[in-house]
Amino acid sequence: MTTKPPAETPARARTSTATARGGRAAATRAAAVPGAAAAPGSVRKKAAAAGPKKPTKREAVDPDLLEQSLELITTSLEDDKAEDLVVINLAGRASFADKMVIATGLADRQIAAMAQHIERKLRDIGIKRVLVEGANGSDWVLLDTGDIVVHLFKPEARALYGLEKMWGAELDESNEDGVTRL
């Protein structure tokens, strides 16, 4: 019994199955990304050529829950001996949050403990989804509650990033009441 090597199989048989598979996959990818049929390249390049998705609007937060959360966060930070505590009002200036809290801790362990305490206390009042970044021993810990963003810094990192300059009253004269030093 002799078998033909792959090079001797008819070209039509080889290309028809490959084309059928590739054609289906290409049609599926083109349907998944709007405007992808016109763009050359990979799926990622086609998505980039199609442009950004429509922005989503954040839901309005209950003002009482926002104030309760802010009070809880600032009280917790004061209890944990945070230094140079600042609250910046972002309402109307940023789409990602309504308030920003910035505080300084002297050591990695203090900053990590402050983040854990805030997360636990927010969970107790019903805010379950708190994203924490950098809590495992870094110079900067970020807590995102959705409506309030909390930045916990070591002194040198806080000076380096200068978030107060970026978001504070110095940015525009109309925001004199937007920064509260506690």
Coordinates of C-alpha atoms in Angstrom, one line a residue:
M1 CA 0.0 0.0 0.0
T2 CA 1.4 3.3 -1.1
T3 CA 0.4 6.7 0.2
K4 CA 0.9 9.9 -1.5
P5 CA 3.1 12.5 0.3
P6 CA 1.3 15.7 1.2
A7 CA 3.0 17.6 -1.6
E8 CA 1.3 15.3 -4.2
T9 CA -2.3 15.8 -2.9
P10 CA -4.4 17.9 -5.2
A11 CA -4.1 21.6 -4.5
R12 CA -7.8 22.1 -4.7
A13 CA -8.4 19.7 -1.8
R14 CA -5.8 21.4 0.4
T15 CA -6.9 25.0 -0.2
S16 CA -10.6 24.4 0.0
T17 CA -10.6 23.2 3.6
A18 CA -8.0 25.8 4.6
T19 CA -10.0 28.6 2.9
A20 CA -13.2 27.4 4.4
R21 CA -11.8 27.4 7.9
G22 CA -10.0 30.7 7.5
G23 CA -13.0 32.3 5.9
R24 CA -15.3 31.4 8.8
A25 CA -12.8 32.6 11.3
A26 CA -12.3 35.9 9.5
A27 CA -16.0 36.4 9.2
T28 CA -16.5 35.7 12.9
R29 CA -13.7 38.2 13.8
A30 CA -15.1 40.8 11.5
A31 CA -18.6 40.5 13.0
A32 CA -17.2 40.8 16.5
V33 CA -15.4 44.2 15.9
P34 CA -17.5 46.8 14.1
G35 CA -15.6 48.4 11.2
A36 CA -13.1 45.5 11.2
A37 CA -13.7 44.3 7.7
A38 CA -12.2 47.6 6.3
A39 CA -9.1 47.5 8.6
P40 CA -6.2 45.3 7.7
G41 CA -4.3 43.3 10.2
S42 CA -4.9 41.4 13.4
V43 CA -8.0 41.6 15.6
R44 CA -6.3 44.0 18.0
K45 CA -5.3 46.3 15.1
K46 CA -8.8 46.1 13.7
A47 CA -10.2 47.1 17.2
A48 CA -7.8 50.0 17.4
A49 CA -8.8 51.1 13.9
A50 CA -12.5 50.9 14.8
G51 CA -11.9 53.5 17.5
P52 CA -12.8 53.8 21.2
K53 CA -16.1 52.4 22.6
K54 CA -18.8 54.9 23.6
P55 CA -18.0 56.3 27.1
T56 CA -20.3 55.1 29.9
K57 CA -21.7 57.4 32.4
R58 CA -21.4 56.7 36.1
E59 CA -24.5 56.4 38.1
A60 CA -25.3 59.2 40.5
V61 CA -24.3 58.3 44.1
D62 CA -26.5 58.8 47.1
P63 CA -25.1 62.0 48.7
D64 CA -25.7 60.6 52.2
L65 CA -23.7 57.4 51.5
L66 CA -20.9 59.5 49.9
E67 CA -20.7 61.7 53.0
Q68 CA -20.9 58.7 55.3
S69 CA -18.1 57.0 53.4
L70 CA -15.9 60.1 53.4
E71 CA -16.4 60.7 57.1
L72 CA -15.6 57.0 57.8
I73 CA -12.4 57.2 55.6
T74 CA -11.1 60.4 57.2
T75 CA -11.9 59.3 60.7
S76 CA -10.1 56.0 60.1
L77 CA -7.1 57.7 58.7
E78 CA -7.0 60.1 61.7
D79 CA -7.2 57.2 64.1
D80 CA -4.4 55.5 62.3
K81 CA -2.2 58.6 62.7
A82 CA -2.1 59.5 59.0
E83 CA -0.3 62.8 58.3
D84 CA -1.2 65.7 56.1
L85 CA -4.7 64.5 55.3
V86 CA -6.3 66.3 52.3
V87 CA -9.7 65.9 50.7
I88 CA -10.2 67.2 47.1
N89 CA -13.6 67.6 45.6
L90 CA -13.6 66.2 42.0
A91 CA -17.3 66.6 41.3
G92 CA -17.7 68.2 37.8
R93 CA -13.9 67.9 37.2
A94 CA -13.4 64.2 36.8
S95 CA -15.6 61.3 35.7
F96 CA -13.9 58.6 37.7
A97 CA -14.8 59.8 41.2
D98 CA -16.4 62.6 43.2
K99 CA -13.8 62.9 46.0
M100 CA -10.1 62.2 46.4
V101 CA -8.5 61.7 49.7
I102 CA -4.7 61.9 50.0
A103 CA -2.8 61.0 53.2
T104 CA 0.8 60.2 54.2
G105 CA 2.1 57.3 56.3
L106 CA 5.6 56.9 57.6
A107 CA 6.1 53.2 57.0
D108 CA 5.0 50.5 54.7
R109 CA 3.3 48.6 57.5
Q110 CA 1.4 51.7 58.6
I111 CA 0.2 52.4 55.1
A112 CA -0.9 48.8 54.6
A113 CA -2.8 48.8 57.9
M114 CA -4.5 52.1 57.0
A115 CA -5.7 50.5 53.8
Q116 CA -7.0 47.3 55.5
H117 CA -8.8 49.3 58.2
I118 CA -10.6 51.5 55.5
E119 CA -11.5 48.4 53.5
R120 CA -12.9 46.6 56.5
K121 CA -14.9 49.7 57.7
L122 CA -16.4 50.3 54.3
R123 CA -17.4 46.6 54.0
D124 CA -19.2 47.0 57.4
I125 CA -21.4 49.8 56.0
G126 CA -22.2 47.9 52.8
I127 CA -19.6 49.0 50.3
K128 CA -18.3 45.6 49.2
R129 CA -16.4 46.5 46.0
V130 CA -13.2 48.3 47.1
L131 CA -10.3 47.8 44.8
V132 CA -6.9 48.0 46.5
E133 CA -3.6 48.4 44.6
G134 CA -0.1 48.3 46.1
A135 CA -1.0 47.1 49.6
N136 CA 1.8 44.6 49.7
G137 CA 4.6 46.9 50.8
S138 CA 4.9 49.8 48.3
D139 CA 5.3 53.5 48.6
W140 CA 1.8 54.2 47.3
V141 CA -1.5 52.4 48.1
L142 CA -4.6 53.2 46.1
L143 CA -8.1 52.4 47.3
D144 CA -10.9 52.9 44.8
T145 CA -14.5 52.8 46.2
G146 CA -16.0 53.9 43.0
D147 CA -17.0 57.4 44.3
I148 CA -14.0 58.1 46.5
V149 CA -10.4 57.4 45.6
V150 CA -7.9 57.2 48.5
H151 CA -4.2 57.6 48.0
L152 CA -1.9 56.6 50.8
F153 CA 1.7 57.7 50.3
K154 CA 5.1 57.6 51.9
P155 CA 6.4 61.2 52.2
E156 CA 8.9 61.0 49.3
A157 CA 6.4 59.3 47.0
R158 CA 3.8 62.0 47.7
A159 CA 6.3 64.7 46.9
L160 CA 7.3 63.0 43.7
Y161 CA 3.8 62.5 42.3
G162 CA 2.3 65.8 43.5
L163 CA -1.4 64.9 43.2
E164 CA -2.4 68.1 45.1
K165 CA -0.8 70.2 42.4
M166 CA -2.5 68.2 39.7
W167 CA -6.0 68.2 41.2
G168 CA -5.9 71.0 43.9
A169 CA -6.8 74.6 44.0
E170 CA -3.7 75.7 42.2
L171 CA -5.0 74.1 39.0
D172 CA -7.8 76.7 38.6
E173 CA -9.0 79.6 40.6
S174 CA -12.6 78.5 40.5
N175 CA -11.8 75.5 42.8
E176 CA -10.8 77.4 46.0
D177 CA -13.3 75.4 48.1
G178 CA -12.5 72.1 46.4
V179 CA -9.5 71.3 48.7
T180 CA -9.9 70.7 52.4
R181 CA -6.9 70.1 54.6
L182 CA -7.7 68.2 57.7

